[in-house]
Coordinates of C-alpha atoms in Angstrom, one line a residue:
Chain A
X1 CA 0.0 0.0 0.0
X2 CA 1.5 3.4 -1.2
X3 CA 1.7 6.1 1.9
X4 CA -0.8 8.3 -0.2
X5 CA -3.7 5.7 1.0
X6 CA -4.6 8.3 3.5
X7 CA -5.9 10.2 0.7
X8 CA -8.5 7.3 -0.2
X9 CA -9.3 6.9 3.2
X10 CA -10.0 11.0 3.1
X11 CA -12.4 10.3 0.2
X12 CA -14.2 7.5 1.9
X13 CA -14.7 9.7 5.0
X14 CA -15.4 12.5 2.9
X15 CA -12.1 14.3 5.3
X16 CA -12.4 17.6 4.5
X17 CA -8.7 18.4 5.5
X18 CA -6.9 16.0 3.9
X19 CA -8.9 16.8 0.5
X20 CA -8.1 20.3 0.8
X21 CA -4.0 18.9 1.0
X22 CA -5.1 17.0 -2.0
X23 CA -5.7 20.7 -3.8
X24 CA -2.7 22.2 -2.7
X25 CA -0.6 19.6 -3.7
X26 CA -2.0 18.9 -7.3
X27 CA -4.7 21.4 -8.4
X28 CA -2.1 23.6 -9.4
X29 CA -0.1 20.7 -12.2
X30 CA -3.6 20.0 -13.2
X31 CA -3.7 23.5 -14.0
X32 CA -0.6 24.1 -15.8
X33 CA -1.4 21.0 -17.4
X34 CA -4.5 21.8 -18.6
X35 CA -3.8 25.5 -19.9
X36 CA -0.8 24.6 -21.8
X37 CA -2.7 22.6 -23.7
X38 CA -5.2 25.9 -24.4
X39 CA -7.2 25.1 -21.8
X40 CA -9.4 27.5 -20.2
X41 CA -9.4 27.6 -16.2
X42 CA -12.9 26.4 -15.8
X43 CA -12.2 23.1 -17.9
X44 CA -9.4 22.7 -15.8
X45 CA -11.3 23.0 -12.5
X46 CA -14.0 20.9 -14.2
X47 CA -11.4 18.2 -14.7
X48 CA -9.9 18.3 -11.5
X49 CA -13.1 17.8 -10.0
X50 CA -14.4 15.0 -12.0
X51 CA -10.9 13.3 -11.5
X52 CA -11.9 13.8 -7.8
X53 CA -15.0 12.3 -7.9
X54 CA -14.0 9.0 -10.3
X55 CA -11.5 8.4 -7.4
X56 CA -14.3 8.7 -4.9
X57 CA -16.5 6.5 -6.6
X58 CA -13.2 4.1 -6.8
X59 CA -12.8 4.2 -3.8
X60 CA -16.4 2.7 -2.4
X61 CA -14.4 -0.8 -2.8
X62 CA -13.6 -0.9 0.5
X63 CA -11.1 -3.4 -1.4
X64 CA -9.6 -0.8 -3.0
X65 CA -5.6 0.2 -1.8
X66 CA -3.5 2.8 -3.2
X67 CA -0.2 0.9 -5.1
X68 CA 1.0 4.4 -6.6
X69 CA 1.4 7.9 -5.8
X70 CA -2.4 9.8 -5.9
X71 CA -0.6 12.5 -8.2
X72 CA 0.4 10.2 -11.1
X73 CA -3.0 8.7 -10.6
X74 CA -5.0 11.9 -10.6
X75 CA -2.7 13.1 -13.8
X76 CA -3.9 9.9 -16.1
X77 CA -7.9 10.4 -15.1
X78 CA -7.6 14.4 -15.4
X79 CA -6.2 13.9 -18.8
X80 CA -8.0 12.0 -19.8
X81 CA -11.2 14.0 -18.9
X82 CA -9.3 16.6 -20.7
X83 CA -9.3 14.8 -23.5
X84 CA -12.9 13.9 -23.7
X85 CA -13.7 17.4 -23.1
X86 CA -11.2 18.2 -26.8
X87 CA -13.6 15.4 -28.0
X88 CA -16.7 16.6 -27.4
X89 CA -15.7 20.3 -28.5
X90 CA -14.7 19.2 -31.8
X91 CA -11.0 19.6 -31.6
X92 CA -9.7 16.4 -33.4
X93 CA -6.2 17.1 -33.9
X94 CA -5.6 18.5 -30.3
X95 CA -6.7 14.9 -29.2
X96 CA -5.0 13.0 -32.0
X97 CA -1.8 14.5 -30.5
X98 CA -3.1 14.0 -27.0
X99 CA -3.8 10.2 -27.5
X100 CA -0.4 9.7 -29.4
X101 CA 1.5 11.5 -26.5
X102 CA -0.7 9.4 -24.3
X103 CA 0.7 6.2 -24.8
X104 CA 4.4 7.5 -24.7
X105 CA 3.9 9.0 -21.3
X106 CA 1.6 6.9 -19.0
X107 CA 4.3 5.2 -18.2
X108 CA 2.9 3.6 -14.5
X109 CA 1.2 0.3 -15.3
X110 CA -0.4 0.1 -11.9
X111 CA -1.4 4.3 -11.9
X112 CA -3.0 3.2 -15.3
X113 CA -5.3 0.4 -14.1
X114 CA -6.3 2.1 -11.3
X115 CA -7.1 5.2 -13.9
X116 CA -8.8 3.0 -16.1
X117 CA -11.0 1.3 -12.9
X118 CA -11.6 4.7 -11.5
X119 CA -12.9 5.9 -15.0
X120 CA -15.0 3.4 -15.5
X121 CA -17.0 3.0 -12.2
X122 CA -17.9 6.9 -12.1
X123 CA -19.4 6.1 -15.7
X124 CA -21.6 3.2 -14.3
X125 CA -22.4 5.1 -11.1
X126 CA -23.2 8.3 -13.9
X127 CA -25.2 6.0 -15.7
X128 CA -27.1 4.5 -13.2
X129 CA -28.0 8.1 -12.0
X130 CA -29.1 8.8 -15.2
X131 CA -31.3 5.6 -15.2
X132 CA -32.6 5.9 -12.0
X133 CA -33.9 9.9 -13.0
X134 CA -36.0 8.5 -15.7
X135 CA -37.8 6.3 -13.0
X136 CA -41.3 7.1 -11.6
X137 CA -41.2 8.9 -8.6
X138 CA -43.1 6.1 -6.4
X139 CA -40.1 3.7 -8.0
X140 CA -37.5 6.3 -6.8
X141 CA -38.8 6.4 -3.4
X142 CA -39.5 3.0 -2.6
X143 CA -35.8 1.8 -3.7
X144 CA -34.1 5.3 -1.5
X145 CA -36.0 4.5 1.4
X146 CA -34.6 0.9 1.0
X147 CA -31.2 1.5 0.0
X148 CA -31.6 3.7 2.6
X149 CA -31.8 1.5 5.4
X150 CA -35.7 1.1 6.6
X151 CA -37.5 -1.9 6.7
X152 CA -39.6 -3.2 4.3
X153 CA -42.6 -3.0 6.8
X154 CA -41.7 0.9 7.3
X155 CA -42.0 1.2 4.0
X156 CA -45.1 -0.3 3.4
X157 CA -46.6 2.0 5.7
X158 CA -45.0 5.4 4.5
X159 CA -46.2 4.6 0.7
X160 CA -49.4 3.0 2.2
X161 CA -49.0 -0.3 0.1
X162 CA -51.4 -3.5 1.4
X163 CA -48.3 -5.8 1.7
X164 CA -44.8 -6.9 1.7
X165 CA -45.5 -8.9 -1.4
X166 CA -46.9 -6.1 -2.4
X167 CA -43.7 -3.8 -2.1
X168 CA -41.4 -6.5 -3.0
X169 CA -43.6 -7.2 -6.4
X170 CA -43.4 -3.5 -7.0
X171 CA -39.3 -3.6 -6.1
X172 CA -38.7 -5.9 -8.9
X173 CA -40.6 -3.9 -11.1
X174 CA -38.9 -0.7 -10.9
X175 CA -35.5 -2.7 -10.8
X176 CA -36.4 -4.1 -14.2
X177 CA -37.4 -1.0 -15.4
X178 CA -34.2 0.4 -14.2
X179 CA -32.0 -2.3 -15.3
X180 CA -33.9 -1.7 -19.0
X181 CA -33.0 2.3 -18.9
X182 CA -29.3 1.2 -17.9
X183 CA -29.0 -1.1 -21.0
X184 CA -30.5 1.7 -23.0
X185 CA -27.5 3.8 -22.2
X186 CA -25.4 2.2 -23.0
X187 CA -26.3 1.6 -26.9
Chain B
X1 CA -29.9 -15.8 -17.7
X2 CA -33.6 -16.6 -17.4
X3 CA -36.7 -15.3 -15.6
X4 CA -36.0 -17.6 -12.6
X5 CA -32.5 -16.7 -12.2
X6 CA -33.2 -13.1 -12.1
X7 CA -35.9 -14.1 -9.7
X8 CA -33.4 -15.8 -7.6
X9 CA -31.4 -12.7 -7.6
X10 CA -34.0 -10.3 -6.4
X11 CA -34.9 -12.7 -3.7
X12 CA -31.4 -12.8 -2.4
X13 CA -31.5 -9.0 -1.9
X14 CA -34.8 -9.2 -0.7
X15 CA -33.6 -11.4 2.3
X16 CA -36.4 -14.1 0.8
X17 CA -34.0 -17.0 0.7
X18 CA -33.2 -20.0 2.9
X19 CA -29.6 -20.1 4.3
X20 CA -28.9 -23.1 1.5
X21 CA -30.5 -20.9 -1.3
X22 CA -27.8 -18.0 0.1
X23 CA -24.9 -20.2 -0.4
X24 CA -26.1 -21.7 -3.6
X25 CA -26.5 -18.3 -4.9
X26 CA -23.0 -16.8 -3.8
X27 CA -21.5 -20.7 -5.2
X28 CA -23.0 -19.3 -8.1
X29 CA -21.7 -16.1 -8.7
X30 CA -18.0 -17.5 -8.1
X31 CA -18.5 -19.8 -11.8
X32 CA -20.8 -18.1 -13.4
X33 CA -19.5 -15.2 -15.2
X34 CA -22.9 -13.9 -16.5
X35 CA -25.0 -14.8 -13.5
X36 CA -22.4 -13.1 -11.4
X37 CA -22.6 -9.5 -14.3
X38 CA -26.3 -9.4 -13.1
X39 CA -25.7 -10.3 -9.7
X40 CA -22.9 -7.6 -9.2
X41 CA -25.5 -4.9 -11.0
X42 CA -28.3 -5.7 -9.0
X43 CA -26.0 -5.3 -6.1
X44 CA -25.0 -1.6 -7.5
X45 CA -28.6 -0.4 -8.0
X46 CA -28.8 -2.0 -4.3
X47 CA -26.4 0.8 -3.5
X48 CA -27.1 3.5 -5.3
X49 CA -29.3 5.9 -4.0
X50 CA -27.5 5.1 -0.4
X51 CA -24.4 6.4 -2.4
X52 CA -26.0 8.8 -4.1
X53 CA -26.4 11.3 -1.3
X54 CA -22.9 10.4 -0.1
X55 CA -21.7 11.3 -3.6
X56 CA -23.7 14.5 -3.1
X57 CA -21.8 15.2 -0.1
X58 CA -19.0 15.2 -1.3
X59 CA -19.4 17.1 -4.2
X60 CA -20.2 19.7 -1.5
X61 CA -17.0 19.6 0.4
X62 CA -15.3 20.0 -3.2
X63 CA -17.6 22.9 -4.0
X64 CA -16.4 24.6 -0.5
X65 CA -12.4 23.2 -0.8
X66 CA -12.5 24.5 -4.7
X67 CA -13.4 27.9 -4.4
X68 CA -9.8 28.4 -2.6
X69 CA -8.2 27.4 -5.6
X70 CA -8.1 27.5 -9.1
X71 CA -10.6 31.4 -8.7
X72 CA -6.5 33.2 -7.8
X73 CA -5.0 31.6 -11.0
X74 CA -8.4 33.4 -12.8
X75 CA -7.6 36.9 -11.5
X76 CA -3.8 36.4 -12.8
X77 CA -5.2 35.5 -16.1
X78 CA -6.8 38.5 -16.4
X79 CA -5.6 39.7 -20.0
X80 CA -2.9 42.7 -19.7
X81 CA -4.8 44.8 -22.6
X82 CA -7.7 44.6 -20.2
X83 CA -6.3 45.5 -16.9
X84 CA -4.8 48.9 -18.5
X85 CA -8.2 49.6 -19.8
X86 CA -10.3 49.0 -17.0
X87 CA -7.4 50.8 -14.5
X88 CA -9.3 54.5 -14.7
X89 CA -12.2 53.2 -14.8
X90 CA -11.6 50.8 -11.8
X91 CA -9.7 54.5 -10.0
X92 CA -12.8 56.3 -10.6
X93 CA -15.1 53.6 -9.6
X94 CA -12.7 53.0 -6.0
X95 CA -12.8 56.5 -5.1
X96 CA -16.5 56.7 -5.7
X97 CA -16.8 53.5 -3.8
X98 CA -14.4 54.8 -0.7
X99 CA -16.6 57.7 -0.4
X100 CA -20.1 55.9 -0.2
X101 CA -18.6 53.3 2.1
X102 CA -17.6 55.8 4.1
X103 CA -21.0 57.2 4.3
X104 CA -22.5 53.6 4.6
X105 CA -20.2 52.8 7.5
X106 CA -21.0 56.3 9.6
X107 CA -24.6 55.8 9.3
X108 CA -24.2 51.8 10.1
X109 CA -22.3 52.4 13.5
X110 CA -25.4 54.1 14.5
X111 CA -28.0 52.1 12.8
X112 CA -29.6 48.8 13.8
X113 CA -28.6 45.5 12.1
X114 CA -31.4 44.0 9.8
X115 CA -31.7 41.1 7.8
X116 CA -31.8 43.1 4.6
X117 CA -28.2 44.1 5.1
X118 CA -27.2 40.5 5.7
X119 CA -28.9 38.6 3.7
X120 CA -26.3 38.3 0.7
X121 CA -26.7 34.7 -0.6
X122 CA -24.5 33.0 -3.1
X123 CA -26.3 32.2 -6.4
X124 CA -27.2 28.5 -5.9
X125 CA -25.8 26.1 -8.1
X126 CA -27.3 22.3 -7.8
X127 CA -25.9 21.3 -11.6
X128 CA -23.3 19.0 -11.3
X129 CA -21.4 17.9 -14.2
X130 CA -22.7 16.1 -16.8
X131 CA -26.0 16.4 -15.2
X132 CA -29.3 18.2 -15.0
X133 CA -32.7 18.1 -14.9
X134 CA -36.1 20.6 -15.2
X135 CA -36.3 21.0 -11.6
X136 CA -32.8 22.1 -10.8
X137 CA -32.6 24.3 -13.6
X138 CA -36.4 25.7 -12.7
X139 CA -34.6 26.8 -9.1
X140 CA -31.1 28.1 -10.1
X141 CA -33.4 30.1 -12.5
X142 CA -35.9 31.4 -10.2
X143 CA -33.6 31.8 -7.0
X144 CA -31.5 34.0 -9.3
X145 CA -34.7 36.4 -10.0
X146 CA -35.3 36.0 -6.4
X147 CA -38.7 34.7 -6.9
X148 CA -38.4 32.4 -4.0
X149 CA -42.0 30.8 -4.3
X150 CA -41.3 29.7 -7.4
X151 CA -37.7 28.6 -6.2
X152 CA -38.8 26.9 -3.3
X153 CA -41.5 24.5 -5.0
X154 CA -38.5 23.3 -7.4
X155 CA -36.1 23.1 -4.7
X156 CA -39.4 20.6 -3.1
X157 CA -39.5 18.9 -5.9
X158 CA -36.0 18.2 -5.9
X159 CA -35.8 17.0 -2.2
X160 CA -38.8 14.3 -2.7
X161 CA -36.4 12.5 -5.1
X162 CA -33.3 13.0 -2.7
X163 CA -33.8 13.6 0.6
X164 CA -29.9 13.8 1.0
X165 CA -29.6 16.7 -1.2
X166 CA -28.1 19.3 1.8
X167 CA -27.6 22.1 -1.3
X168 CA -31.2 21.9 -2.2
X169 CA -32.3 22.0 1.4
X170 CA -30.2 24.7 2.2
X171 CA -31.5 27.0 -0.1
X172 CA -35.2 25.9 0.3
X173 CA -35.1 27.3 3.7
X174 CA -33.3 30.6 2.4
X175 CA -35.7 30.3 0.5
X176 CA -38.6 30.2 3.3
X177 CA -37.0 33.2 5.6
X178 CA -37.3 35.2 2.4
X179 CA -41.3 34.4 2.6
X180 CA -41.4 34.6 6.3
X181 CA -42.0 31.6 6.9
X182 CA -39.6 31.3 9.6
X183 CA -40.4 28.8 12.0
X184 CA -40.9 25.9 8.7
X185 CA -37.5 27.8 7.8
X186 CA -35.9 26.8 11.0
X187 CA -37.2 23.5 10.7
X188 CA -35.3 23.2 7.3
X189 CA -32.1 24.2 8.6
X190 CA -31.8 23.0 12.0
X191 CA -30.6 19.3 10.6
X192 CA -28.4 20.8 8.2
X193 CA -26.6 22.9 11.2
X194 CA -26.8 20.2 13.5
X195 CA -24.9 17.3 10.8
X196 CA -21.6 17.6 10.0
X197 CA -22.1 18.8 6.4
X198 CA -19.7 21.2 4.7
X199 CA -22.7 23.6 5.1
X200 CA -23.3 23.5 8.4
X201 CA -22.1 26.9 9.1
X202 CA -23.9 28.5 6.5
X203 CA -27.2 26.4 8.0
X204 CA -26.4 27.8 11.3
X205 CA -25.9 31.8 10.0
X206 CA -29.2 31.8 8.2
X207 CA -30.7 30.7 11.1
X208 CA -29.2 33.5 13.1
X209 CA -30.9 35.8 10.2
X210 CA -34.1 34.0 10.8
X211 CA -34.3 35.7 14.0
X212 CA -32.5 38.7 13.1
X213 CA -35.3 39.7 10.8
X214 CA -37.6 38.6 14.0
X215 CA -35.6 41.4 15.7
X216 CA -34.9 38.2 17.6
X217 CA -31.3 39.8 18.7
X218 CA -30.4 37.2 22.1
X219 CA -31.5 34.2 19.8
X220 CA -29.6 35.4 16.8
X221 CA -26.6 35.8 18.8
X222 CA -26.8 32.4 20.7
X223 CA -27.2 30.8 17.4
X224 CA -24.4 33.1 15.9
X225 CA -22.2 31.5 18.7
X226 CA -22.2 28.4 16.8
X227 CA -20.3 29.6 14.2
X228 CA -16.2 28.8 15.1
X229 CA -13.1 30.6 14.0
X230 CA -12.2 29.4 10.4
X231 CA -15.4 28.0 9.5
X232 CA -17.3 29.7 6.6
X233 CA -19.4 32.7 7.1
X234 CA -17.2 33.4 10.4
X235 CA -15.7 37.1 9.5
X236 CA -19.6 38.2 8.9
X237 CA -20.6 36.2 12.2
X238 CA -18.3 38.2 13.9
X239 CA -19.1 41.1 12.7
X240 CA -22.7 40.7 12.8
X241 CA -22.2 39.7 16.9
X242 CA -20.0 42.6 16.9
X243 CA -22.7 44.8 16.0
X244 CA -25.4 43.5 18.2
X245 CA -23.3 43.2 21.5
X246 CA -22.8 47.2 21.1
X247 CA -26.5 47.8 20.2
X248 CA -27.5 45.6 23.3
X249 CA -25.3 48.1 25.9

């Protein structure tokens, strides 16, 4: 386990002090980063955030221990945010260059799996959020006051359903649904 | 994967299953790749809206930790051409500034604090990135017009589909003081300033303004006193304590 673990830990706890040392030690590359590649400031804070948040979401495995330093991590998932963002703005040859620079410099094969796990769970925790919007709002309570911790029987009573079979029937239902709007996405 | 496996899987979250069925299921997922791609899903959207309002959290603490940074780079970027340009102007507009400040500030020492003068809030922003939807849009819009009816029935709407969402009930209890409802507006906030949330402080000043526009001044100060030394809003807490302690002699 690399000494930056601390840092996950911070993120589980949602530690408000250690993420602020997580800032002041690698907002400002991100930055630099970011703007010499004609980025404006709010991309770069946009990254830096979502880089944040992919490491968060990565970090829900209570499995999940640091092997690398958190700045060579952060660096691979902020660019390639960065490089989605050249994407979805048009700007083809910027991320040509970026992609093809890409593989000459992530030189940290553990750094990169991590990136590459990180990445990918805040896309299926995105995507389930976006699922879970399109949801009735009788299906969005009755699965938050579950997830949520209260019993079935409390929730039966607070949506003033005639059973458990009831609520459980209607449970599956909206998880189908869900589960169908999840697939959607990701066509 | 059929019907009855997917059956099977439900009831296994459900708590429905014998202790056998629990082992044969779990057996299950350690072979089968497929059965265990649904089983680990199922076990996400378990999650999810548990993890949701943890996520929002701590999008919060980034909101609050962010604003430190990355806003100094902005005002170095300011473009040269532009900083000449605006320099008289800026002059012109400081010493008009200086002079109405000072005539703010004489006829402040003598006058009585009011919620009016306090009551600066910070343009809510609930969109995070990548996502949206009517409602949040329908209350960053109307909170920035300060129509606070209409603000406060989106921010509603909001909070019936996460309860978790401290932003949203922040501002729907800003959102109340502005309509006088102050006691509901109390009962909004008092959670918020009793958790552990990066906007706890702010929870606790509006609280304090709550009964500063009551004319409420021992209440607003005992709930002023639970704003510390480094925590957000405490420069104006002082202040605003400042000005009520001499009022009150």
């Amino acid at each position: 386990m690399h000494s930056d673990h601390k840092y996950i830990e911070a993120l589980r706890q949602n530690d408000q002090i250690l993420i602020r040392d997580i800032y002041v030690n690698h907002a400002d590359n991100v930055q630099r980063w970011v703007q010499s590649r004609g980025g404006a400031l709010e991309d770069a804070r946009d990254v830096f955030q979502e880089g944040l948040i992919a490491l968060f979401e990565k970090a829900q495995d209570p499995a999940f221990e640091l092997s690398c330093p958190l700045g060579a991590l952060l660096h691979i998932i902020c660019s390639r945010k960065f490089i989605d963002k050249l994407r979805q703005k048009g700007r083809d040859t910027e991320v040509r260059n970026e992609e093809e620079r890409r593989y000459t410099e992530e030189g940290d094969a553990d750094a990169l799996t991590l990136a590459e796990e990180s990445l990918a769970e805040k896309e299926k925790q995105d995507r389930l959020g976006r699922a879970f919007e399109q949801l009735s709002e009788l299906c969005r309570n009755l699965l938050t006051m579950l997830s949520k911790g209260l019993s079935p029987k409390e929730v039966v009573e607070q949506l003033q359903m005639n059973s458990l079979d009831t609520l459980y029937r209607r449970k599956n239902a909206c998880g189908e649904r869900w589960r169908s709007l999840y697939a959607e996405m990701a066509i | 994967m059929n019907e009855k496996d997917f059956t099977l899987i439900h009831n296994y979250f459900n708590g429905l299953l014998s202790p056998q069925d629990v082992v044969m299921v779990e057996q299950r997922v350690m072979r089968d790749e497929v059965f265990k791609q649904e089983f680990e899903l199922q076990k996400d959207m378990e999650a999810y809206p548990r993890r949701r309002g943890k996520r929002q959290e701590f999008i919060e603490s980034l909101a609050a930790v962010e604003k430190e940074f990355f806003q100094v780079e902005q005002n170095k970027r300011t473009p040269l051409k532009a900083r000449v340009n605006l320099r008289r102007l800026i002059m012109a507009a400081a010493a008009s500034v200086v002079f109405l400040l000072s005539v703010i500030w004489l006829f402040q020492q003598r006058a009585t604090p009011t919620y009016e003068h306090y009551a600066q809030h910070d343009p809510l922003s609930l969109t995070l990135r990548g996502e949206t939807s009517t409602a949040i849009s329908d209350a960053e819009k109307a909170f920035a017009n300060e129509n606070y009816q209409k603000a406060e029935i989106a921010l509603d709407q909001i909070i019936s589909t996460d309860s978790s969402n401290i932003t949203a009930r922040l501002y729907k209890g800003i959102c109340q003081i502005e309509l006088n409802k102050i006691e509901p507006a109390r009962a909004t906030l008092e959670p918020i300033a009793e958790g552990q949330s990066a906007l706890r402080s702010e929870a606790i000043w509006y609280i304090a303004l709550s009964y500063l526009k009551e004319g409420n001044y021992s209440a607003c100060e005992q709930a002023l006193s639970g704003i510390h030394v480094g925590d957000s809003r405490s420069r104006e807490a002082a202040k605003l304590m400042k000005k009520l302690k001499s009022k009150s002699k």
